[in-house]
XYZ file of N, CA and C in Angstrom:
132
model
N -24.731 3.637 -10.807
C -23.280 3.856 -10.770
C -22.883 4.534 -9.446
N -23.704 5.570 -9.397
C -23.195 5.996 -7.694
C -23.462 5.174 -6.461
N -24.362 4.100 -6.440
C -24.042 3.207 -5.372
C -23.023 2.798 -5.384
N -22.392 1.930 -6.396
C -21.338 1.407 -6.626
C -20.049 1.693 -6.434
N -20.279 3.230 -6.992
C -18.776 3.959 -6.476
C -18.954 4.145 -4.698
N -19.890 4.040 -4.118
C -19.705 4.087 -2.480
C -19.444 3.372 -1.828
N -19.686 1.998 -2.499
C -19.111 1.155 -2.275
C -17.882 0.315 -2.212
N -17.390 0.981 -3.500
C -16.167 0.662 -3.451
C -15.185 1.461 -2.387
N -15.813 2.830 -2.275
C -15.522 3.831 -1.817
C -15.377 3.506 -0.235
N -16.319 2.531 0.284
C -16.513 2.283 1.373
C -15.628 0.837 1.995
N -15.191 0.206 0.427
C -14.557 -1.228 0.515
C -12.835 -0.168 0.955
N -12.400 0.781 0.326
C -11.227 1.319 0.030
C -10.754 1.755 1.535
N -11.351 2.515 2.387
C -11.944 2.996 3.897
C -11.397 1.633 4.768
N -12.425 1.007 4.612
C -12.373 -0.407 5.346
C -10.531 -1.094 5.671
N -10.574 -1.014 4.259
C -8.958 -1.542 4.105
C -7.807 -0.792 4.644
N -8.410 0.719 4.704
C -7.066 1.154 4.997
C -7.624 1.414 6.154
N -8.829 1.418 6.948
C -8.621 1.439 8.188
C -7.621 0.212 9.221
N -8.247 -0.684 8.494
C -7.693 -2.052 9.291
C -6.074 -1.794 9.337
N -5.456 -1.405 8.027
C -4.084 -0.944 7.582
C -3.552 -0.228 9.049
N -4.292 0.779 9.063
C -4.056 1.549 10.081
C -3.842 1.015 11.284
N -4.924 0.571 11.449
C -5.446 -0.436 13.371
C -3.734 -1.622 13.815
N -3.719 -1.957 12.560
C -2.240 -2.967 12.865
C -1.322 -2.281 12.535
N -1.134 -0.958 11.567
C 0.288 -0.448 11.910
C 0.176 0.568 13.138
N -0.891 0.956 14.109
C -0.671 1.363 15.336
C -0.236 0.385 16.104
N -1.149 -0.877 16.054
C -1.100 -1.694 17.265
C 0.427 -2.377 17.199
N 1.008 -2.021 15.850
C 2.053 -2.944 16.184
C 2.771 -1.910 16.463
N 2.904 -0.957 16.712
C 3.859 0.391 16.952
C 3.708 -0.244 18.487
N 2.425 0.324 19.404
C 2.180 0.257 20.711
C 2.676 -0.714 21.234
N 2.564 -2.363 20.397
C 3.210 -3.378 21.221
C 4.574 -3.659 21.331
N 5.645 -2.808 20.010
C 6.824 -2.934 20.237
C 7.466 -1.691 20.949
N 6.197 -0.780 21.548
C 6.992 0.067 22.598
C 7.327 0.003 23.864
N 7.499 0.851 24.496
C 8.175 0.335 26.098
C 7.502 0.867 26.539
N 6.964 0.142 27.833
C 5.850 0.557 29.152
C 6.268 1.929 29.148
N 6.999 2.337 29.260
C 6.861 4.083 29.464
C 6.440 4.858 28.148
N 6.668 4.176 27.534
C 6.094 4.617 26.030
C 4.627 4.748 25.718
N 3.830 3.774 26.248
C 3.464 3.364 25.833
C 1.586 4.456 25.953
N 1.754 5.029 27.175
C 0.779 6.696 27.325
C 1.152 7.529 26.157
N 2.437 7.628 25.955
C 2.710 8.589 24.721
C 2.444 8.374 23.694
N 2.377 6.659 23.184
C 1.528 6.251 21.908
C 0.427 6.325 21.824
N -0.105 5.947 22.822
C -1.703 5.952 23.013
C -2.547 7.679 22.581
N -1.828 8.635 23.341
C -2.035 9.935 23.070
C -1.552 10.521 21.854
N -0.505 9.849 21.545
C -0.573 10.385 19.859
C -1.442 9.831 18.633
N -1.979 8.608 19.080
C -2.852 7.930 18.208
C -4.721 9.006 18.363
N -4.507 9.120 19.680
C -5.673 10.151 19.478
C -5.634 11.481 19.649
């Protein structure tokens, strides 16, 4: 059972990373060249 839950655990991660990766990237691409250092630095 505890593999399983890490797995899922690890399926749950996955998903909301990707979630993440395209609601940055689409932030960054609908910003403006001057914007666009300031997104970058707030993302990290």
């Amino acid at each position: 059972m505890s593999s399983r839950f890490n797995s899922r655990k690890i399926e749950v991660y996955f998903i909301a990373s990707i979630y993440y990766t395209v609601t940055v990237a689409g932030d960054i691409y609908e910003a403006e060249d001057d914007d666009y250092a300031g997104s970058v630095a707030a993302v990290w």
